[in-house]
């Protein structure tokens, strides 16, 4: 038996870089990978995801707006387009975040072995979760920023606080990216993935997007208020119309919890799947 | 400095009550090259995955470079290079980007990783395919890229799970040469293989694993000495007659192994045994005397041939 000593490498001295078994502080390399891979994405799908809420704004806002006139929200009367635009802004953040964190994640998880490869390196499952969620959040932010420009062009940002809608949509995108990836990580088949779309559509239509929550009977209101999109819609609407209230902090809290829950479940699931 | 870089003690992995790895113990010294041999399903890949800190052991002890992989996964993995049994290259990235991105996962600075990627492309003879899609590479090229990728972080231990499966003979010899060089530089190698010539070439020491347990351990030469005779006589009588002839010549040689297509007669003098067979009035269709190899050890220990 030959016993030669392996040379001492600088890695040994860098031990403090790692924290336990979950995290290596290098989520940025996962984001970098995602941006590089985006070069080969199907741009038609990406662009259509952005235009969807824009088309809603044009058709509903302008078309229906003529019939509806003004809507009362937060104690003030606003035009119908100005009422639905913030909701659609939240939706566009959601769409962007969901696009990456559901179908793309599903593909990488089930078919491309992307995460399996990542987890043979010094990355931990939290790095992968955080990196992938950040990537999804980035797409949500890009969609939403584009939509903000459209709103500005149509004069639908009614108050200076509309600028705060930017961090708000970031938060919303983060929440949906995080929860979206967590849910997707438990999905095994295409059919199950279709359920996600099946839940998203009614949530989009009924979360006080096109009319105030008060039209519903009380029990239904509770259901809507339990869903994430409603919180996003209310938060953004308050900011773009200038109808601020301290209760908006609850919406922020809702998203913070959603982000945390998503990260925890995603990390655990990645560990169970690829570090069994 | 620990005296061994990998220490496994009664290492066990169960899947739903089934022990894929059933209490194996071994040590690998720094710079040593250590092999796991065994038939399909023996638990080689499962062992490799535990050593690679991507699979949590059910019981037993495991220490990699002095660290418990369960507790320090990322840190252990930062010092390993892994060639998994089936390639898991990033199909969404091009060839060179695969190396760069993988290097970035290890936290290698952007300024260094490009140079390393180019050197490794050279090493894997893929420089001219740097911009290709991974999907467009041949199976052997993908394998070479996977091996190159495993070296991006200058690993102290290289885990190779059937590294040369799918490579042509020339590419295999080139890879062996590269592995020798890594070994000379002090890299520890842990590898599995179904090719006995590869095991004899590369392994200082190896274990034969079957059904999750270690059957034998030692250097290739010592295993051959211990579990086989000096020579082997191979005779063929046609697939229908082999088993019947085996009964007739029972007692010839130290041991007879009946394979579907031939008989193996273990003896220190193969020619003498052949003479005894012909003297008994049996005329083999073909006969061959050769030296014992690891294949014979394997057959003896597991009752199966190395390549199934
Ligand atoms: N994730 C898993 N879940 C359940 N059983 C598993 C899992 N992985 C491996 N096994 C089982 O463990 C046993 C050992 O498998 P392993 O892949 O380690 O064998 P191997 O020695 O590498 O074989 P081969 O030469 O075919 O690669 C097999 O019976 C296999 O079915
Ligand atoms: Mg295997």
XYZ file of C-alpha atoms and ligand atoms in Angstrom:
616
model
C 0.000 0.000 0.000
C 1.407 3.359 -0.957
C 0.874 6.211 1.438
C 1.645 9.567 -0.059
C 0.276 12.747 1.373
C -1.984 14.820 -0.778
C -0.750 18.387 -1.132
C -2.429 20.889 1.112
C -4.715 23.069 -0.947
C -6.004 26.527 -0.110
C -9.556 25.130 0.087
C -8.798 23.772 3.517
C -8.112 27.274 4.754
C -11.409 28.602 3.437
C -13.596 26.450 5.639
C -15.582 29.274 7.126
C -17.206 29.810 3.722
C -19.606 26.951 4.386
C -22.483 26.878 6.809
C -23.577 23.340 7.548
C -25.199 21.055 5.048
C -27.702 23.396 3.383
C -26.000 26.542 2.261
C -22.711 27.576 0.683
C -23.494 31.254 0.145
C -23.257 30.917 -3.619
C -26.807 31.289 -4.966
C -25.461 33.860 -7.408
C -23.823 31.130 -9.497
C -27.255 29.524 -9.916
C -28.681 32.833 -11.103
C -25.730 33.193 -13.465
C -26.457 29.794 -14.942
C -30.098 30.732 -15.426
C -29.258 33.935 -17.249
C -26.886 32.075 -19.546
C -29.497 29.414 -20.272
C -32.116 32.096 -20.979
C -30.295 32.737 -24.238
C -31.866 29.569 -25.553
C -35.397 30.108 -24.232
C -38.494 30.304 -26.301
C -38.935 34.043 -26.531
C -42.451 33.840 -27.958
C -43.695 32.338 -24.700
C -41.837 34.907 -22.635
C -43.169 37.860 -24.563
C -46.735 36.567 -24.612
C -46.597 36.271 -20.819
C -45.832 39.966 -20.628
C -48.546 41.040 -23.060
C -51.365 39.086 -21.472
C -52.095 41.648 -18.716
C -51.489 44.479 -21.173
C -54.239 43.117 -23.413
C -56.547 42.823 -20.420
C -55.855 46.428 -19.548
C -56.658 47.569 -23.049
C -59.745 45.463 -23.633
C -61.334 45.598 -20.188
C -60.024 48.996 -19.104
C -60.956 50.858 -22.208
C -63.827 48.718 -23.439
C -65.604 48.054 -20.148
C -64.374 51.321 -18.663
C -66.764 53.237 -20.904
C -69.714 51.348 -19.403
C -68.475 51.314 -15.801
C -67.311 54.893 -15.366
C -65.655 55.276 -11.963
C -65.126 52.873 -9.087
C -64.841 53.703 -5.429
C -61.695 52.415 -3.791
C -60.046 53.413 -0.510
C -62.484 56.268 -0.072
C -61.917 57.847 -3.487
C -63.420 57.579 -6.955
C -61.019 56.391 -9.662
C -61.506 55.643 -13.335
C -62.073 51.987 -14.202
C -58.704 51.581 -15.994
C -56.941 53.090 -12.971
C -58.810 50.589 -10.794
C -57.816 47.463 -12.690
C -54.309 48.530 -13.772
C -52.671 47.970 -10.342
C -54.333 44.571 -10.130
C -52.947 43.671 -13.533
C -49.562 44.962 -12.413
C -49.640 42.466 -9.563
C -50.772 39.813 -12.035
C -47.877 40.546 -14.351
C -45.408 40.145 -11.471
C -47.144 36.880 -10.656
C -47.080 35.641 -14.249
C -43.390 36.291 -14.658
C -42.530 34.604 -11.390
C -44.795 31.633 -12.046
C -43.511 31.106 -15.568
C -40.019 30.303 -14.339
C -40.857 28.710 -11.056
C -43.352 26.180 -12.384
C -42.783 24.838 -15.884
C -39.086 25.651 -16.070
C -38.434 24.242 -12.634
C -40.476 21.136 -13.427
C -38.426 20.500 -16.536
C -35.111 20.987 -14.751
C -36.191 18.805 -11.885
C -37.778 15.892 -13.752
C -35.958 15.742 -17.057
C -32.813 17.822 -17.299
C -31.178 16.651 -14.033
C -30.081 20.254 -13.595
C -30.431 20.254 -9.824
C -28.868 16.835 -9.502
C -25.804 18.239 -11.254
C -25.762 21.370 -9.121
C -25.947 19.380 -5.925
C -22.880 17.310 -6.737
C -20.908 20.552 -6.383
C -20.304 22.572 -3.267
C -23.743 24.158 -3.618
C -26.314 23.337 -0.957
C -30.060 22.946 -1.530
C -30.704 26.405 -0.136
C -28.324 27.905 -2.708
C -30.232 26.160 -5.476
C -33.635 27.155 -4.096
C -32.610 30.742 -3.519
C -30.896 31.040 -6.890
C -33.793 29.587 -8.870
C -36.361 31.627 -6.984
C -34.318 34.777 -7.555
C -34.276 34.014 -11.234
C -38.048 33.642 -11.321
C -38.460 36.781 -9.284
C -36.264 38.597 -11.766
C -38.562 37.684 -14.614
C -41.558 38.807 -12.591
C -39.821 42.101 -11.896
C -39.037 42.621 -15.576
C -42.660 41.962 -16.580
C -43.946 44.278 -13.880
C -41.489 47.059 -14.661
C -42.636 46.910 -18.283
C -46.235 47.089 -17.168
C -45.452 50.077 -14.937
C -44.207 51.916 -18.010
C -47.478 51.135 -19.805
C -49.428 52.457 -16.818
C -47.381 55.630 -16.747
C -48.004 56.165 -20.462
C -51.759 55.853 -19.951
C -51.655 58.126 -16.906
C -52.850 55.390 -14.542
C -50.366 56.079 -11.754
C -52.438 58.493 -9.712
C -50.136 59.288 -6.790
C -46.399 59.697 -6.107
C -46.567 56.565 -3.956
C -46.872 54.603 -7.213
C -43.083 54.499 -7.208
C -43.354 52.257 -4.152
C -45.245 49.769 -6.293
C -41.859 48.775 -7.713
C -40.543 47.250 -4.479
C -44.050 45.938 -3.882
C -44.115 43.967 -7.130
C -40.662 42.669 -6.332
C -42.078 41.322 -3.099
C -45.063 39.845 -4.911
C -42.877 38.204 -7.528
C -40.634 36.845 -4.798
C -43.626 35.363 -2.989
C -45.055 33.655 -6.069
C -41.637 32.460 -7.215
C -40.947 30.951 -3.835
C -44.317 29.271 -3.362
C -44.473 28.283 -7.044
C -41.158 26.459 -6.858
C -42.120 24.793 -3.596
C -45.360 23.448 -5.056
C -43.710 22.421 -8.315
C -41.045 20.487 -6.447
C -43.773 18.155 -5.191
C -45.297 17.589 -8.643
C -44.512 14.394 -10.464
C -46.600 14.437 -13.638
C -47.772 16.821 -16.303
C -51.361 16.365 -15.134
C -50.463 17.642 -11.706
C -48.768 20.618 -13.320
C -52.008 21.406 -15.139
C -53.738 21.773 -11.795
C -51.541 24.766 -11.099
C -52.897 26.517 -14.177
C -56.373 25.424 -13.157
C -56.001 27.206 -9.806
C -54.293 30.297 -11.190
C -57.033 31.240 -13.627
C -59.889 31.654 -11.126
C -57.528 33.315 -8.697
C -56.668 35.834 -11.386
C -60.320 36.489 -12.248
C -61.773 36.685 -8.749
C -59.111 38.359 -6.584
C -60.792 41.784 -6.716
C -58.992 42.230 -9.984
C -61.871 43.629 -12.050
C -64.282 44.736 -9.334
C -64.153 45.442 -5.589
C -64.226 42.628 -3.080
C -67.440 44.039 -1.593
C -69.550 42.555 -4.401
C -69.103 39.097 -2.830
C -71.061 37.712 0.128
C -68.938 37.610 3.263
C -67.890 33.910 3.275
C -66.616 34.218 -0.289
C -64.713 37.332 0.699
C -62.874 35.312 3.305
C -61.845 32.759 0.746
C -60.554 35.451 -1.604
C -58.719 37.140 1.234
C -56.929 33.930 2.031
C -55.449 33.769 -1.478
C -52.107 35.427 -2.226
C -53.088 37.424 -5.293
C -55.726 39.465 -3.430
C -53.044 40.720 -1.023
C -50.855 41.717 -3.919
C -53.705 43.473 -5.707
C -54.695 45.440 -2.602
C -51.113 46.390 -1.801
C -50.345 47.664 -5.286
C -53.732 49.355 -5.703
C -53.223 51.300 -2.492
C -49.852 52.486 -3.731
C -50.762 53.481 -7.284
C -54.016 55.201 -6.320
C -52.508 56.821 -3.212
C -55.085 55.322 -0.836
C -52.607 54.284 1.849
C -53.465 52.565 5.089
C -51.594 50.908 7.881
C -53.435 47.679 7.087
C -51.263 47.383 3.985
C -48.503 46.085 6.230
C -50.532 42.901 6.598
C -50.189 42.315 2.910
C -46.438 42.769 3.201
C -46.357 40.321 6.073
C -48.427 37.829 4.075
C -45.802 37.869 1.342
C -42.890 37.629 3.741
C -44.453 34.501 5.216
C -45.114 33.139 1.731
C -41.472 33.660 0.768
C -40.219 31.965 3.914
C -42.589 29.019 3.599
C -41.669 28.556 -0.065
C -37.943 28.628 0.661
C -38.216 26.147 3.504
C -40.325 23.680 1.538
C -38.247 23.995 -1.617
C -35.010 23.468 0.274
C -36.380 20.454 2.095
C -37.752 18.967 -1.046
C -34.513 19.432 -2.973
C -32.692 17.747 -0.150
C -35.128 14.858 -0.072
C -34.954 14.385 -3.835
C -31.284 14.847 -4.573
C -29.497 14.294 -1.277
C -31.623 11.394 -0.096
C -3.152 15.216 8.451
C -5.379 12.142 8.587
C -3.852 8.826 7.606
C -6.799 8.062 5.364
C -8.911 10.409 3.260
C -11.944 8.139 3.173
C -12.971 5.977 6.105
C -16.126 3.890 5.977
C -17.118 1.789 8.928
C -20.133 -0.536 8.694
C -21.559 1.863 6.158
C -25.165 0.972 5.352
C -27.812 2.343 3.036
C -31.338 1.022 3.069
C -34.139 1.796 0.673
C -37.460 0.914 2.249
C -35.920 -1.803 4.377
C -33.810 -3.227 1.558
C -30.085 -2.877 2.232
C -28.447 -1.688 -0.990
C -25.193 -1.290 0.937
C -24.981 -3.612 3.901
C -22.325 -2.705 6.425
C -19.190 -2.214 4.369
C -15.913 -0.972 5.856
C -12.856 0.304 4.040
C -10.136 2.940 4.200
C -8.548 4.833 1.374
C -5.146 6.395 1.928
C -4.171 9.784 0.476
C -3.031 9.403 -3.111
C -4.227 5.844 -3.294
C -6.381 4.564 -6.079
C -9.095 2.317 -4.798
C -11.576 0.270 -6.785
C -15.050 -1.088 -6.164
C -15.829 -4.121 -8.277
C -19.079 -5.989 -8.276
C -21.930 -7.256 -10.414
C -24.935 -5.120 -11.336
C -26.876 -4.027 -8.288
C -24.023 -4.787 -5.883
C -24.249 -1.328 -4.325
C -21.264 0.340 -5.973
C -23.055 3.478 -7.137
C -24.897 3.748 -3.855
C -21.562 3.680 -2.039
C -20.151 6.274 -4.428
C -23.134 8.533 -3.793
C -22.666 8.354 -0.052
C -18.958 9.115 -0.387
C -19.894 11.918 -2.780
C -22.078 13.456 -0.058
C -25.244 13.294 -2.163
C -26.824 10.398 -0.320
C -27.418 10.135 3.400
C -26.333 6.884 5.005
C -28.815 4.867 7.018
C -26.234 3.789 9.591
C -22.525 3.315 10.105
C -19.768 5.878 9.967
C -18.281 7.752 7.071
C -15.568 10.336 7.078
C -14.329 12.170 4.002
C -11.191 14.264 4.524
C -12.001 14.216 8.202
C -15.547 15.499 7.718
C -18.923 13.846 8.092
C -20.693 14.243 4.734
C -24.096 14.321 6.442
C -23.138 17.419 8.380
C -20.844 19.183 5.927
C -22.205 18.305 2.494
C -21.137 21.448 0.633
C -17.697 21.521 2.204
C -17.031 17.857 1.465
C -18.288 18.215 -2.088
C -16.083 21.259 -2.650
C -13.075 18.939 -2.521
C -14.489 16.152 -4.654
C -14.657 15.621 -8.371
C -17.555 13.408 -9.394
C -18.116 11.417 -12.561
C -21.548 9.840 -12.069
C -22.534 6.609 -13.764
C -24.892 8.425 -16.107
C -23.930 11.830 -17.428
C -25.850 14.774 -16.063
C -24.440 17.535 -18.215
C -26.388 20.759 -18.539
C -28.186 20.364 -21.868
C -29.295 23.973 -21.907
C -25.693 25.170 -22.002
C -22.992 24.803 -24.591
C -19.888 22.699 -24.070
C -17.535 25.352 -22.723
C -20.297 26.999 -20.690
C -20.898 23.674 -18.987
C -17.400 23.859 -17.537
C -17.591 27.538 -16.681
C -20.939 27.331 -14.941
C -19.912 24.210 -13.049
C -16.763 25.968 -11.896
C -18.846 28.903 -10.724
C -20.913 26.518 -8.595
C -17.676 25.857 -6.709
C -17.163 29.561 -6.263
C -14.203 29.746 -8.640
C -13.780 33.410 -9.645
C -14.901 34.355 -13.127
C -11.387 35.524 -14.001
C -9.896 32.070 -13.358
C -12.609 29.763 -14.549
C -12.278 30.604 -18.249
C -8.629 29.584 -18.342
C -9.386 26.389 -16.489
C -12.227 25.547 -18.842
C -9.973 25.959 -21.857
C -7.269 23.775 -20.319
C -9.803 21.065 -19.531
C -11.299 21.206 -23.015
C -7.792 20.580 -24.253
C -7.441 17.691 -21.801
C -10.704 16.155 -22.997
C -9.820 16.825 -26.647
C -12.943 18.877 -27.094
C -11.415 22.276 -27.827
C -12.892 22.341 -31.296
C -16.367 21.598 -29.883
C -16.310 24.399 -27.294
C -19.324 26.116 -28.826
C -21.320 22.973 -29.645
C -24.543 22.055 -27.972
C -24.053 19.191 -25.538
C -26.779 17.244 -27.302
C -24.758 17.226 -30.505
C -21.797 15.442 -28.892
C -21.327 11.695 -29.247
C -21.734 9.507 -26.177
C -17.983 9.214 -25.694
C -17.499 12.956 -26.035
C -20.144 13.580 -23.397
C -18.322 11.189 -21.113
C -15.068 13.049 -21.667
C -16.785 16.342 -20.962
C -18.224 14.940 -17.725
C -14.742 13.839 -16.681
C -13.273 17.219 -17.570
C -16.029 18.905 -15.597
C -15.193 16.829 -12.532
C -11.697 18.318 -12.532
C -12.668 21.982 -12.642
C -12.252 22.437 -8.873
C -8.873 20.624 -8.631
C -10.451 17.924 -6.479
C -8.457 16.109 -3.811
C -10.562 13.018 -4.359
C -11.931 11.940 -7.696
C -14.978 9.651 -7.696
C -15.354 7.784 -10.965
C -18.427 5.592 -11.409
C -17.723 3.462 -14.480
C -15.715 6.270 -16.060
C -14.833 4.570 -19.319
C -18.128 2.891 -20.135
C -18.940 4.012 -23.653
C -15.440 5.149 -24.530
C -13.546 3.691 -27.470
C -10.269 1.859 -26.688
C -8.111 4.791 -27.636
C -10.083 7.214 -25.490
C -9.902 4.758 -22.600
C -6.130 4.563 -22.806
C -5.873 8.327 -22.942
C -8.088 8.579 -19.890
C -6.041 6.014 -17.990
C -2.974 8.049 -18.769
C -4.627 11.211 -17.445
C -5.729 9.420 -14.309
C -2.168 8.213 -13.716
C -0.980 11.764 -13.940
C -3.579 12.975 -11.477
C -2.532 10.180 -9.171
C 1.087 11.278 -9.456
C 0.018 14.734 -8.386
C -1.505 13.269 -5.241
C -5.175 13.000 -6.208
C -6.955 10.112 -4.550
C -9.070 8.005 -6.904
C -12.125 5.984 -5.994
C -13.543 4.154 -8.963
C -15.950 1.455 -10.002
C -15.594 -0.483 -13.187
C -16.813 -3.566 -14.990
C -13.539 -3.875 -16.897
C -10.970 -6.014 -15.175
C -8.114 -4.682 -17.267
C -9.071 -1.232 -16.078
C -9.111 -2.360 -12.462
C -5.741 -4.076 -12.869
C -4.295 -0.995 -14.553
C -5.630 1.632 -12.233
C -6.266 0.216 -8.782
C -3.652 -0.078 -6.090
C -6.224 -1.871 -4.047
C -9.809 -2.937 -4.559
C -12.767 -4.576 -2.948
C -15.142 -7.007 -4.575
C -18.677 -6.156 -3.523
C -21.747 -8.347 -3.914
C -25.242 -7.762 -2.570
C -24.052 -4.819 -0.538
C -21.244 -6.657 1.248
C -17.501 -6.865 0.707
C -16.426 -10.321 -0.450
C -12.690 -9.710 -0.689
C -10.139 -6.967 -0.434
C -6.576 -6.550 -1.641
C -4.309 -5.553 -4.506
C -5.188 -7.062 -7.896
C -2.140 -9.344 -7.751
C -2.805 -10.550 -4.217
C -6.449 -11.233 -4.998
C -5.517 -13.295 -8.052
C -2.995 -15.186 -5.979
C -5.444 -15.830 -3.196
C -8.577 -16.691 -5.131
C -7.319 -18.234 -8.346
C -4.676 -20.573 -9.730
C -1.699 -19.510 -11.783
C -3.243 -20.562 -15.082
C -6.637 -21.144 -16.581
C -7.501 -23.566 -19.340
C -10.505 -22.553 -21.416
C -12.151 -25.264 -23.486
C -15.267 -25.224 -25.647
C -17.297 -28.271 -26.538
C -20.328 -26.449 -27.938
C -23.039 -24.992 -25.773
C -25.069 -28.221 -25.483
C -22.179 -30.406 -24.386
C -20.292 -28.142 -21.984
C -22.218 -29.108 -18.866
C -22.154 -32.807 -19.716
C -18.393 -32.795 -20.406
C -17.821 -30.990 -17.137
C -19.177 -34.026 -15.314
C -16.976 -36.384 -17.276
C -13.796 -34.480 -16.509
C -14.580 -33.779 -12.857
C -11.352 -34.044 -10.884
C -9.204 -32.506 -13.557
C -7.607 -29.251 -12.355
C -8.244 -27.628 -8.990
C -11.669 -26.360 -9.902
C -13.973 -26.263 -12.928
C -16.268 -23.393 -13.730
C -19.072 -24.014 -16.231
C -20.040 -20.995 -18.305
C -22.742 -21.137 -20.987
C -20.224 -21.023 -23.808
C -17.104 -22.647 -22.301
C -15.477 -24.478 -19.415
C -12.798 -22.884 -17.270
C -10.350 -25.284 -15.667
C -8.245 -23.782 -12.919
C -4.778 -25.222 -12.533
C -1.174 -24.195 -12.133
C -0.387 -26.018 -15.365
C -3.010 -25.593 -18.055
C -1.230 -27.573 -20.782
C -0.995 -30.621 -18.530
C -4.746 -30.498 -17.853
C -5.459 -30.174 -21.564
C -3.357 -33.285 -22.169
C -5.412 -35.143 -19.558
C -8.656 -34.148 -21.260
C -7.526 -35.299 -24.689
C -6.162 -38.470 -23.140
C -9.684 -39.137 -21.861
C -10.815 -39.170 -25.484
C -12.505 -35.742 -25.436
C -11.691 -33.349 -28.264
C -12.511 -29.696 -27.465
C -13.548 -27.474 -30.388
C -11.132 -24.810 -29.159
C -8.754 -24.582 -26.229
C -6.695 -21.801 -24.706
C -4.334 -21.564 -21.759
C -3.974 -18.141 -20.157
C -2.902 -16.519 -16.918
C -5.474 -15.958 -14.225
C -6.999 -12.504 -14.131
C -9.296 -10.513 -11.891
C -12.185 -11.845 -13.936
C -11.505 -15.285 -12.466
C -11.399 -13.874 -8.953
C -14.672 -12.193 -9.635
C -16.253 -15.334 -10.989
C -15.087 -17.311 -7.999
C -16.417 -14.785 -5.498
C -19.701 -13.801 -7.045
C -20.529 -16.686 -9.348
C -21.045 -14.155 -12.076
C -18.864 -12.772 -14.805
C -17.711 -9.180 -14.605
C -19.495 -7.887 -17.646
C -23.107 -8.926 -17.778
N -33.034 5.430 -5.113
C -33.194 4.108 -4.941
N -34.354 3.610 -4.463
C -34.512 2.289 -4.275
N -33.572 1.371 -4.544
C -32.390 1.789 -5.022
C -32.131 3.183 -5.251
N -30.877 3.301 -5.723
C -30.377 2.057 -5.802
N -31.275 1.150 -5.382
C -31.062 -0.309 -5.315
O -29.869 -0.558 -4.632
C -29.176 -1.640 -5.222
C -27.774 -1.219 -5.556
O -27.812 -0.304 -6.620
P -26.502 0.404 -7.184
O -26.926 1.380 -8.199
O -25.682 0.895 -6.066
O -25.761 -0.824 -7.879
P -24.405 -0.847 -8.703
O -23.467 -1.727 -7.983
O -23.939 0.517 -8.992
O -24.856 -1.578 -10.031
P -24.464 -1.302 -11.580
O -23.232 -2.098 -11.849
O -25.612 -1.863 -12.325
O -24.288 0.144 -11.771
C -30.001 -2.090 -6.417
O -30.739 -3.209 -6.038
C -30.905 -0.921 -6.688
O -32.130 -1.352 -7.190
Mg -23.720 1.640 -10.614
